[in-house]
Amino acid sequence: MVKRKADNQARSGSKKSAKNLKRSKNTLSPEDTKARFRKGLFDQSVLNEYTQEYASSTPYKHTVINKLVDDSLLRKVRDEIKDNVSFTPKETDIYKIHQSGDLANLDGLDDDALSKLPSLLALRDALYSETFRNYVSHITDCGPLSGRKTDMAINVYTPGCYLLCHDDVIGSRKVSYILYLTDPDTPWKPEWGGALRLFPVEDREGKDGEIAKTPLPDPVKVIPPAWNQLSFFAVQPGESFHDVEEVYHASKEELEKQGGRIRMAISGWFHIPQIGEDGYVEGAEEKAAHKSGLMQLQGNPDQYDRPVAKPVQVEKESSNEDEENTFDEADLEFLLKYLAPTYLTPDTIENIADQFEEQFSITLSDILHPKFAAKIKEYVEAQEAKKLPEISEEIEKSGSWKVARPPHKHRFLYLQPGEENAEDSPIKELLEVLLPSRQFRLWLQMATRSTIEGHDLLARRFRHGKDYTLATGDDGKARLELNIGLTPTEGWGDVEEDDEDEEDEEESEEEEVKGKGKGKVTSNGSSKDKGKGKAKAVEMEEEADEETVEVGGHEVYMAGDDDEDEDAAIYKSSEDDDNILFFQAAAWNKMTLVLRDRGTLRFVKYVSRAAKGDRWDVSGSYEIEEQDEDPDAEELAEGAEDDEGGPEDDEFNGFSDGPDGTGSD
């Protein structure tokens, strides 16, 4: 049930009208339809049983039908797909999948192509036949469904693929469904992942008496894939929240035994009737879209989002500019407890400021003093050694870290300054002592040549196999955003070079500023570690190194899309990643500074369960005095244009017992 671009239907318009008429003429008789499904499916007693199951299901109405299609027909469908259908790897902030083209366009294929997919065409016509549409309509009590507006695609989830929380509300969709085509001779095991998971919704009554629906962060219904299984539910604004669990990685040997853990499915939607169909009501689609929008906004559900911003305004000190931009001995003594000495020398600060002023972003390796960094590392490793509760409510009861919500926007653990009963820790010390201090604010102003007016700080922990943030923009004024990576584990694509590597890169296109210590500053667009990690990924892709696993967890800044109908957060496909403005993998002891302009999107990619640990960081947003010129997307992306090592494509190469796919590893 992938959230594809909403303008697919809008673009089809008149071009599809002839095809749709052609499809509508291909009407199946009830007898022909029933022959394509399992025997007994349409018996009244069976229909009543599914209807009762649907009506009593939780957390919202849904049902599962096993052995839906005639088994021999579905096996032929799977074989045709394996032999003849190609897949495109697609990745956004919300999903990572391999997807076919729109199966509604099968009638547009030439005779030779159609002759290779007769069973797939027969299945599509059966699913959208009047007989089966009425069957689904009876179970869901959702009224008439369109047979003309077919909307389906084949999605393949290989290890590492997933779809995050969403409600499927787009356009005229009425019922979402998914029909699994997993290996019929190798039963899918729940521990492989890939389950459809449903989220409960909490009704929150506001002061005005209006009810807001907000999804809770943990799914409560888990439906593992199974051969020839159909799951479906009515699309409900603000309620039908679901995701697809990551298909989990395994060793090469295990995958060979398990057929590759290839979760293949046909997924799509039934829509409201179109012009000329029984049940069509003029203006119903527009009315439904308007109602959906109102229901999603009802009760202002955004007010229940967590974490709640806690900005702290800074009182401007009355002193001359020279005094404001200098450290006295006490200031340096304070900062030396936390920051590496390299970054406190006037020359280094000046060079940082020069590069930041040019690029509007910068990456600083080894930013923290080694002794303080060691304390943080010890604390983080000790926390990861402890087993966390699975349920968010239990996590919040057991400590001061909270769970970010709602899950269709983000999910991670967070700690804010001033949290009651928070245990003393070096991360708390960062949040409450260093980062809000006058001394650090002075250093930050000198390093970015800006005037800070306020700050909002947050420590975050992204659990592997669970957490992420989805792309969000901001309509406010430009602001300075800081992130200190505190992730001690390796394998995130942020490879630190040794001394020999550094010598080899003297002729690199990257500009580097070195102080007297170990700290170094690398201009963004192509930060030193980022470039190295991405270059290695490209090399591994070319070498088809099957041991390399992309685990996510990177933070991405991306140019927003003016077209509201497009999936704004598509940042990686098999073709390009031109709209990435800034990319930073999870890292240890590394600070990034970005001047974020209005409309720039930002997100942290879902962290795969294959990661060696969790992603830890401290994130800060600093209000700054407005400058004469804000950076626009082109200026912010200047450094990134020459960096060809974007997040690597991880293409699906086909089935182990079938022909090769269209891409390379």
XYZ file of C-alpha atoms in Angstrom:
665
model
C 0.000 0.000 0.000
C 2.718 2.359 -1.079
C 1.991 6.046 -1.147
C 2.651 6.708 -4.797
C 2.531 10.134 -6.409
C -0.915 11.592 -6.100
C -0.911 12.968 -9.618
C -0.829 9.539 -11.273
C -4.567 9.689 -11.681
C -4.610 13.366 -12.624
C -2.034 12.836 -15.368
C -3.934 9.866 -16.774
C -7.028 11.959 -17.604
C -8.042 11.850 -21.251
C -5.096 9.662 -22.242
C -6.577 6.769 -20.288
C -10.177 7.293 -21.230
C -9.989 5.047 -24.295
C -8.148 2.388 -22.331
C -10.653 2.588 -19.511
C -13.504 2.079 -21.962
C -11.633 -0.895 -23.364
C -11.323 -2.319 -19.875
C -14.972 -1.710 -19.084
C -15.983 -3.786 -22.133
C -13.957 -6.715 -20.788
C -16.743 -7.625 -18.376
C -16.461 -10.980 -16.646
C -19.544 -13.029 -15.934
C -20.052 -14.106 -12.313
C -19.186 -17.672 -13.318
C -15.922 -16.660 -15.018
C -14.999 -14.459 -12.060
C -15.618 -17.129 -9.452
C -13.542 -19.636 -11.430
C -10.469 -17.441 -10.879
C -10.841 -17.515 -7.090
C -10.751 -20.419 -4.670
C -13.733 -22.719 -4.559
C -16.298 -21.772 -1.983
C -15.083 -18.194 -1.517
C -18.393 -16.727 -2.674
C -20.593 -18.975 -0.560
C -22.924 -16.868 1.549
C -21.725 -18.442 4.801
C -18.108 -17.625 3.947
C -19.028 -14.044 3.012
C -20.923 -13.630 6.281
C -17.952 -14.918 8.261
C -15.565 -12.408 6.692
C -18.103 -9.619 7.164
C -18.393 -10.392 10.868
C -14.615 -10.598 11.264
C -14.243 -7.221 9.570
C -16.893 -5.562 11.739
C -15.323 -6.734 15.000
C -11.656 -6.231 14.097
C -9.283 -3.819 15.813
C -7.541 -1.340 15.991
C -9.706 -0.382 13.004
C -11.815 -2.462 10.654
C -9.857 -4.828 8.413
C -9.862 -8.429 7.323
C -7.551 -11.127 5.999
C -8.586 -13.727 3.420
C -6.261 -16.695 3.018
C -6.130 -18.729 -0.205
C -8.003 -16.022 -2.115
C -7.148 -16.853 -5.723
C -7.163 -20.161 -7.542
C -3.717 -21.517 -6.679
C -2.724 -22.592 -10.189
C -3.682 -19.176 -11.602
C -1.675 -17.295 -8.974
C 1.389 -19.479 -9.543
C 1.214 -18.616 -13.244
C 0.913 -14.927 -12.311
C 4.038 -15.158 -10.173
C 5.971 -16.916 -12.923
C 4.949 -14.286 -15.480
C 6.052 -11.505 -13.159
C 9.397 -13.170 -12.469
C 10.080 -13.698 -16.177
C 8.715 -10.513 -17.726
C 8.188 -7.630 -15.274
C 11.022 -5.273 -14.397
C 11.207 -3.282 -11.177
C 12.451 0.203 -10.391
C 14.139 0.829 -7.027
C 12.403 3.718 -5.286
C 13.389 5.388 -2.057
C 12.050 8.375 -0.178
C 11.960 9.407 3.451
C 8.973 7.078 3.949
C 9.795 3.954 1.960
C 12.393 1.794 0.278
C 10.958 -0.619 -2.283
C 11.209 -1.997 -5.821
C 8.109 -1.214 -7.855
C 6.619 -2.175 -11.212
C 4.753 0.205 -13.430
C 1.046 0.858 -13.020
C -0.787 -2.381 -13.808
C -3.815 -0.344 -14.864
C -1.873 0.307 -18.071
C -1.646 -3.350 -19.126
C -4.183 -2.732 -21.895
C -1.809 -0.158 -23.362
C 0.871 -2.779 -24.022
C 1.375 -4.122 -27.534
C 0.111 -7.584 -28.407
C 3.530 -9.179 -28.030
C 3.975 -7.818 -24.483
C 0.409 -8.720 -23.483
C 0.894 -12.258 -24.725
C 3.541 -12.740 -22.018
C 1.196 -11.686 -19.177
C -2.144 -13.437 -19.765
C -2.506 -14.676 -16.187
C -1.661 -11.279 -14.694
C -4.265 -9.669 -16.946
C -6.798 -12.307 -15.915
C -6.093 -11.663 -12.224
C -6.430 -7.903 -12.595
C -9.756 -8.253 -14.374
C -10.994 -10.653 -11.684
C -10.019 -8.326 -8.824
C -11.851 -5.389 -10.430
C -14.795 -7.439 -11.680
C -18.281 -6.471 -10.536
C -18.625 -9.754 -8.664
C -15.515 -9.297 -6.532
C -16.060 -5.555 -6.048
C -19.488 -6.304 -4.635
C -17.901 -8.929 -2.379
C -15.454 -6.369 -0.950
C -18.163 -3.724 -0.718
C -20.399 -6.072 1.271
C -17.641 -6.901 3.757
C -16.546 -3.284 4.273
C -20.001 -1.664 3.944
C -18.325 1.118 1.967
C -20.775 1.421 -0.915
C -20.160 0.943 -4.662
C -16.588 0.628 -5.970
C -15.199 1.559 -9.376
C -14.334 -1.132 -11.911
C -13.031 1.399 -14.367
C -10.453 3.107 -12.179
C -8.031 0.274 -11.540
C -5.083 1.266 -9.361
C -2.493 -1.411 -8.626
C 1.204 -2.195 -8.829
C 3.605 -4.982 -7.937
C 5.915 -4.151 -5.038
C 8.969 -6.161 -4.116
C 10.540 -5.813 -0.673
C 13.990 -7.353 -0.398
C 16.024 -7.335 2.847
C 16.293 -3.728 4.054
C 13.070 -2.556 2.379
C 10.153 -1.074 4.347
C 7.245 1.378 4.313
C 6.737 3.706 7.274
C 3.508 4.812 8.936
C 0.821 6.528 6.821
C -2.964 6.389 6.332
C -3.275 5.945 2.511
C -5.604 8.948 2.195
C -5.194 10.303 -1.327
C -7.849 11.329 -3.834
C -10.769 8.966 -4.384
C -9.323 5.881 -2.680
C -11.920 3.901 -0.774
C -10.376 0.503 0.044
C -6.702 -0.461 0.332
C -5.617 -4.015 -0.365
C -2.517 -6.175 -0.639
C -2.291 -9.645 -2.229
C 0.886 -11.536 -1.369
C 2.912 -13.391 -4.005
C 5.627 -14.720 -1.725
C 7.277 -18.034 -2.595
C 4.460 -20.626 -2.394
C 6.927 -23.440 -1.728
C 8.945 -21.638 0.975
C 6.437 -20.373 3.578
C 7.216 -16.908 4.876
C 8.268 -16.796 8.525
C 7.162 -13.903 10.783
C 10.721 -13.393 12.066
C 11.773 -12.365 8.546
C 9.767 -9.140 8.945
C 7.709 -7.617 6.137
C 4.438 -7.696 8.105
C 1.552 -5.313 7.576
C 1.188 -3.536 10.939
C -1.797 -1.502 12.075
C -1.576 1.393 14.543
C -4.202 2.297 17.135
C -5.625 5.806 17.232
C -6.270 7.759 20.399
C -9.153 10.219 20.617
C -8.039 13.405 22.385
C -10.675 15.923 23.452
C -9.550 19.536 23.335
C -10.702 22.479 25.415
C -13.262 23.329 22.749
C -14.751 19.834 22.966
C -13.487 18.795 19.522
C -11.991 15.322 19.191
C -8.582 14.933 17.563
C -7.440 11.541 16.319
C -3.749 10.817 16.878
C -2.019 7.500 16.151
C -0.013 5.946 18.980
C 3.656 5.134 18.310
C 3.432 1.329 18.533
C 1.508 -0.974 16.175
C -0.859 -3.419 17.874
C -1.872 -5.662 14.989
C 0.796 -7.576 13.046
C -0.166 -9.483 9.873
C 2.803 -11.435 8.451
C 2.866 -12.096 4.694
C 1.602 -15.427 3.395
C 1.247 -16.864 -0.076
C -2.136 -16.044 -1.688
C -3.272 -13.944 1.274
C -5.353 -10.793 0.808
C -5.504 -8.079 3.479
C -7.752 -5.058 3.021
C -9.409 -2.193 4.887
C -11.408 0.941 4.177
C -9.305 4.093 3.825
C -10.218 6.366 6.742
C -8.710 9.846 7.169
C -6.853 10.151 10.442
C -7.486 6.521 11.347
C -6.232 3.874 8.874
C -2.576 4.229 9.900
C -0.337 1.308 8.993
C 3.183 0.462 7.933
C 5.148 -2.401 6.399
C 7.758 -3.807 8.748
C 11.309 -3.931 7.417
C 12.256 -7.165 5.694
C 15.195 -8.104 7.873
C 18.677 -8.875 6.631
C 20.267 -12.303 7.036
C 23.523 -13.999 6.087
C 24.116 -14.971 2.472
C 23.774 -18.639 3.381
C 20.441 -18.101 5.153
C 19.037 -16.069 2.277
C 19.958 -18.770 -0.214
C 18.046 -21.340 1.848
C 15.057 -18.995 2.220
C 14.740 -17.973 -1.412
C 16.138 -14.499 -0.741
C 13.343 -13.304 1.580
C 11.597 -11.698 -1.381
C 8.299 -10.190 -0.251
C 6.408 -9.728 -3.503
C 2.841 -8.465 -3.524
C 0.227 -6.797 -5.661
C -1.089 -3.781 -3.823
C -3.557 -1.122 -4.759
C -6.868 0.554 -4.104
C -10.513 0.420 -5.025
C -11.892 3.894 -5.818
C -15.305 5.503 -5.742
C -17.348 5.056 -8.962
C -16.374 7.171 -11.968
C -18.542 8.902 -14.574
C -20.805 6.407 -16.305
C -20.568 3.752 -13.596
C -23.348 2.614 -11.289
C -23.136 4.518 -8.041
C -21.429 7.579 -9.555
C -22.385 10.827 -7.824
C -21.315 14.091 -9.394
C -18.940 15.981 -7.117
C -18.542 13.037 -4.728
C -14.774 12.832 -5.233
C -14.264 16.525 -4.458
C -16.619 16.290 -1.483
C -14.757 13.247 -0.134
C -11.400 15.014 -0.501
C -12.736 18.067 1.348
C -14.177 15.906 4.102
C -10.899 14.005 4.426
C -9.017 17.248 4.856
C -11.408 18.436 7.548
C -11.252 15.121 9.403
C -7.441 15.166 9.397
C -7.456 18.692 10.838
C -10.332 18.178 13.264
C -9.391 18.981 16.823
C -5.971 20.286 15.742
C -4.080 16.978 16.231
C -0.738 18.776 15.764
C -1.060 20.130 19.298
C -0.429 16.599 20.610
C 2.814 16.116 18.707
C 5.857 15.281 20.824
C 8.419 16.620 21.479
C 7.030 20.095 22.022
C 9.496 22.817 21.107
C 10.963 24.621 24.125
C 12.751 27.644 22.677
C 14.838 29.742 25.055
C 15.323 33.387 24.172
C 18.738 34.958 24.743
C 19.025 38.356 26.340
C 21.316 40.523 24.278
C 24.275 41.716 26.302
C 25.034 45.415 26.269
C 28.692 45.640 25.405
C 30.784 46.680 22.466
C 31.315 44.307 19.547
C 35.000 43.677 20.219
C 34.269 42.478 23.745
C 31.393 40.326 22.517
C 33.618 38.458 20.069
C 36.509 37.592 22.359
C 37.100 34.963 25.026
C 38.603 35.778 28.376
C 40.643 33.263 30.338
C 37.626 31.950 32.247
C 35.686 31.437 29.010
C 38.511 29.404 27.492
C 38.894 27.351 30.645
C 35.181 26.517 30.538
C 35.155 25.617 26.839
C 38.289 23.487 27.120
C 36.367 21.083 29.332
C 34.137 20.253 26.382
C 35.647 21.260 23.031
C 38.854 20.081 21.386
C 41.590 22.757 21.744
C 41.987 22.956 17.962
C 38.609 24.596 17.576
C 39.359 27.358 20.072
C 42.310 28.920 18.232
C 41.547 32.240 16.476
C 42.911 31.020 13.121
C 40.748 27.898 13.130
C 37.619 29.815 14.113
C 38.322 32.325 11.348
C 38.751 29.566 8.773
C 35.556 27.873 9.921
C 33.691 31.157 9.560
C 35.098 31.740 6.066
C 33.943 28.346 4.853
C 30.560 28.556 6.544
C 29.965 31.993 5.059
C 30.675 30.581 1.614
C 28.885 27.228 1.862
C 26.194 27.885 4.530
C 27.097 24.501 6.063
C 30.138 22.809 7.536
C 31.236 19.560 9.178
C 33.640 19.496 12.121
C 35.252 16.181 13.052
C 36.498 15.385 16.581
C 34.710 18.451 17.946
C 34.553 17.341 21.580
C 37.506 17.215 23.959
C 38.837 13.617 24.054
C 38.232 13.272 27.811
C 34.645 14.490 27.607
C 34.013 12.441 24.457
C 35.245 9.347 26.313
C 32.665 9.956 29.051
C 29.880 10.194 26.475
C 31.051 7.057 24.707
C 31.104 5.118 27.959
C 27.591 6.326 28.802
C 26.140 5.519 25.358
C 27.681 2.059 25.255
C 26.350 1.332 28.754
C 22.850 2.409 27.691
C 22.922 0.253 24.579
C 23.997 -2.733 26.668
C 20.714 -2.465 28.596
C 17.591 -3.997 27.081
C 14.931 -1.400 26.327
C 11.232 -2.197 26.733
C 9.418 -2.715 23.436
C 6.374 -0.639 24.391
C 6.639 3.161 24.389
C 4.579 3.552 27.560
C 6.958 1.269 29.449
C 9.986 3.190 28.183
C 8.565 6.468 29.435
C 7.686 4.989 32.822
C 11.167 3.567 33.310
C 13.179 6.749 32.724
C 13.351 10.349 31.576
C 13.616 9.608 27.845
C 10.335 10.016 25.961
C 9.055 8.659 22.641
C 8.507 11.123 19.781
C 5.097 10.910 18.117
C 2.918 10.654 16.062
C 4.508 7.869 13.976
C 3.330 9.259 10.643
C 5.713 12.174 11.346
C 8.488 10.699 13.458
C 9.473 8.178 16.087
C 12.610 8.238 18.248
C 13.601 8.596 21.897
C 14.358 12.105 23.113
C 15.542 14.015 26.154
C 15.039 17.751 26.616
C 16.829 20.127 28.994
C 15.255 20.489 32.423
C 13.570 17.083 32.350
C 12.513 16.171 35.875
C 14.190 13.137 37.430
C 16.658 12.859 34.536
C 19.753 11.013 35.673
C 23.050 12.858 35.556
C 24.918 11.981 32.390
C 27.370 13.604 29.968
C 24.531 13.976 27.453
C 22.503 15.888 30.015
C 25.616 17.984 30.648
C 25.797 18.832 26.937
C 22.127 19.837 26.915
C 22.075 21.837 30.136
C 25.613 23.147 30.592
C 27.638 23.513 27.384
C 25.183 24.177 24.574
C 23.010 26.804 26.326
C 26.054 28.556 27.835
C 27.096 32.102 26.994
C 30.587 30.825 26.125
C 29.401 28.297 23.567
C 26.968 30.808 22.111
C 29.862 33.218 21.658
C 31.953 30.516 19.963
C 29.038 29.643 17.656
C 28.496 33.288 16.737
C 32.173 33.675 15.859
C 32.222 30.421 13.873
C 29.148 31.322 11.810
C 29.331 35.156 11.874
C 25.755 35.324 13.053
C 23.941 36.763 16.045
C 22.040 34.180 18.077
C 18.695 35.203 19.550
C 17.487 31.885 20.992
C 17.941 28.131 21.020
C 16.000 24.873 21.301
C 17.954 21.732 22.222
C 17.187 18.030 22.073
C 19.087 14.776 22.604
C 17.883 11.967 20.337
C 18.276 8.212 20.179
C 17.129 6.398 17.049
C 16.652 2.716 17.871
C 17.729 0.379 15.085
C 14.788 -1.401 13.546
C 12.325 1.236 14.792
C 13.063 4.936 14.447
C 13.133 7.759 11.884
C 11.869 11.235 11.100
C 9.886 12.011 7.960
C 10.596 15.046 5.833
C 9.376 18.338 7.234
C 9.836 21.872 5.983
C 9.591 25.175 7.781
C 7.954 28.389 6.693
C 9.689 30.539 9.262
C 12.826 32.566 8.812
C 16.219 31.009 8.169
C 17.847 29.480 11.229
C 21.069 27.846 12.268
C 20.844 24.117 12.951
C 23.468 22.190 14.869
C 23.951 18.466 15.241
C 26.587 16.610 17.245
C 26.854 12.965 16.243
C 27.340 10.714 19.275
C 27.053 7.308 17.592
C 29.985 5.100 18.660
C 29.220 2.082 16.467
C 30.570 1.653 12.941
C 29.028 0.723 9.618
C 26.975 3.849 9.001
C 28.781 4.964 5.847
C 30.798 7.648 7.657
C 34.309 6.197 7.374
C 37.103 7.993 9.221
C 40.289 8.038 7.186
C 43.587 7.105 8.722
C 46.705 9.235 8.384
C 47.721 7.627 5.087
C 44.327 8.344 3.588
C 44.638 11.970 4.648
C 47.987 12.306 2.883
C 46.536 10.740 -0.270
C 43.801 13.348 -0.330
C 46.032 16.415 -0.434
C 45.029 16.905 -4.060
C 41.377 16.329 -3.323
C 38.777 18.852 -4.458
C 37.690 19.194 -0.838
C 38.979 22.157 1.088
C 40.377 21.337 4.510
C 41.321 23.504 7.411
C 43.716 22.020 9.947
C 44.622 23.389 13.343
C 47.396 22.410 15.698
C 45.477 19.445 17.108
C 43.502 16.613 15.631
C 40.389 18.597 14.808
C 39.668 19.380 11.201
C 37.028 21.295 9.295
C 35.774 20.152 5.930
C 33.586 22.293 3.743
C 30.165 20.911 3.087
C 28.731 19.789 -0.003
C 31.374 17.161 0.198
C 32.351 16.716 3.793
C 35.486 14.660 4.139
C 33.922 11.700 5.883
C 30.714 11.876 3.909
C 32.545 11.811 0.616
C 34.702 8.909 1.662
C 31.780 6.863 2.880
C 29.772 7.483 -0.257
C 32.725 6.766 -2.557
C 33.213 3.430 -0.807
C 29.560 2.661 -1.316
C 29.945 3.279 -5.050
C 33.028 1.072 -5.189
C 31.226 -1.690 -3.320
C 28.289 -1.370 -5.670
C 30.584 -1.824 -8.657
C 32.263 -4.794 -7.007
C 28.849 -6.261 -6.029
C 30.048 -6.807 -2.486
C 27.125 -8.685 -0.980
C 28.399 -8.263 2.564
C 27.762 -4.509 2.554
C 24.438 -3.477 4.091
C 23.024 0.041 3.958
C 21.555 0.712 7.406
C 20.121 4.233 7.038
C 20.306 6.670 9.941
C 21.696 9.488 7.809
C 20.375 13.019 8.095
C 19.350 14.658 4.849
C 18.586 18.257 3.914
C 16.691 18.465 0.669
C 15.237 21.102 -1.617
C 11.455 21.306 -1.292
C 9.238 20.720 -4.323
C 6.891 23.449 -5.462
C 4.567 20.844 -6.982
C 2.220 19.868 -4.166
C 1.107 16.758 -6.075
C 4.589 15.267 -6.137
C 6.127 13.104 -3.420
C 8.279 15.921 -2.068
C 10.630 13.672 -0.188
C 11.866 11.516 -3.075
C 15.579 11.939 -2.507
C 16.930 8.824 -4.141
C 15.969 6.776 -7.137
C 17.816 4.767 -9.721
C 18.489 7.960 -11.647
C 19.761 10.841 -9.533
C 19.864 12.649 -6.223
C 20.183 16.215 -7.486
C 17.865 17.672 -4.851
C 20.058 16.640 -1.892
C 21.531 19.756 -0.302
C 23.338 18.173 2.628
C 23.934 14.591 3.691
C 25.538 13.326 6.893
C 25.688 9.722 8.038
C 25.421 8.837 11.709
C 28.852 9.569 13.153
C 30.947 9.736 16.276
C 32.104 13.062 17.750
C 31.204 15.110 14.708
C 29.394 18.445 14.553
C 27.471 19.719 11.567
C 26.246 23.291 11.186
C 23.663 24.155 8.534
C 21.984 27.471 7.796
C 18.530 26.206 6.906
C 16.403 28.314 4.621
C 12.636 28.470 4.447
C 11.134 25.443 2.732
C 14.195 23.211 3.021
C 13.156 19.689 3.980
C 14.991 17.691 6.628
C 14.729 14.101 7.836
C 16.643 11.231 9.436
C 16.379 8.012 7.446
C 14.851 4.958 9.086
C 17.516 2.993 10.974
C 17.641 -0.617 9.822
C 17.674 -3.429 12.333
C 20.920 -4.496 10.639
C 22.737 -1.484 12.147
C 25.309 -2.396 14.794
C 23.714 -0.036 17.293
C 21.439 2.993 17.657
C 21.971 6.453 16.208
C 22.651 9.016 18.989
C 22.940 12.766 18.589
C 22.226 16.151 20.109
C 20.280 18.478 17.866
C 20.002 22.226 18.293
C 18.001 24.883 16.483
C 19.259 28.461 16.902
C 17.250 31.520 16.073
C 19.528 34.090 14.487
C 19.263 37.732 13.618
C 18.039 38.069 10.062
C 20.792 38.581 7.549
C 20.703 40.617 4.386
C 20.673 37.501 2.232
C 19.344 34.087 3.172
C 20.867 31.095 1.419
C 18.656 29.665 -1.266
C 18.632 26.054 -2.353
C 21.100 26.657 -5.189
C 23.668 28.237 -2.888
C 23.298 25.520 -0.258
C 23.690 22.843 -2.918
C 26.811 24.341 -4.558
C 29.174 22.143 -2.614
C 27.054 19.071 -3.248
C 26.958 19.418 -7.032
C 30.455 18.070 -7.502
C 29.970 15.261 -5.014
C 28.989 12.295 -7.146
C 28.873 9.880 -4.228
C 25.249 10.269 -3.189
C 23.430 7.605 -1.234
C 24.009 4.469 -3.262
C 21.280 2.740 -5.246
C 20.482 -0.707 -3.921
C 18.761 -2.269 -6.889
C 16.726 -5.470 -6.958
C 18.505 -7.956 -9.233
C 15.670 -10.371 -9.771
C 14.896 -13.793 -8.436
C 17.441 -16.511 -7.723
C 15.624 -18.948 -9.960
C 14.678 -16.484 -12.668
C 16.289 -14.120 -15.186
C 18.546 -11.304 -14.063
C 17.012 -8.006 -13.118
C 17.553 -4.752 -14.913
C 19.989 -3.169 -12.470
C 23.222 -3.900 -10.698
C 23.948 -4.332 -7.003
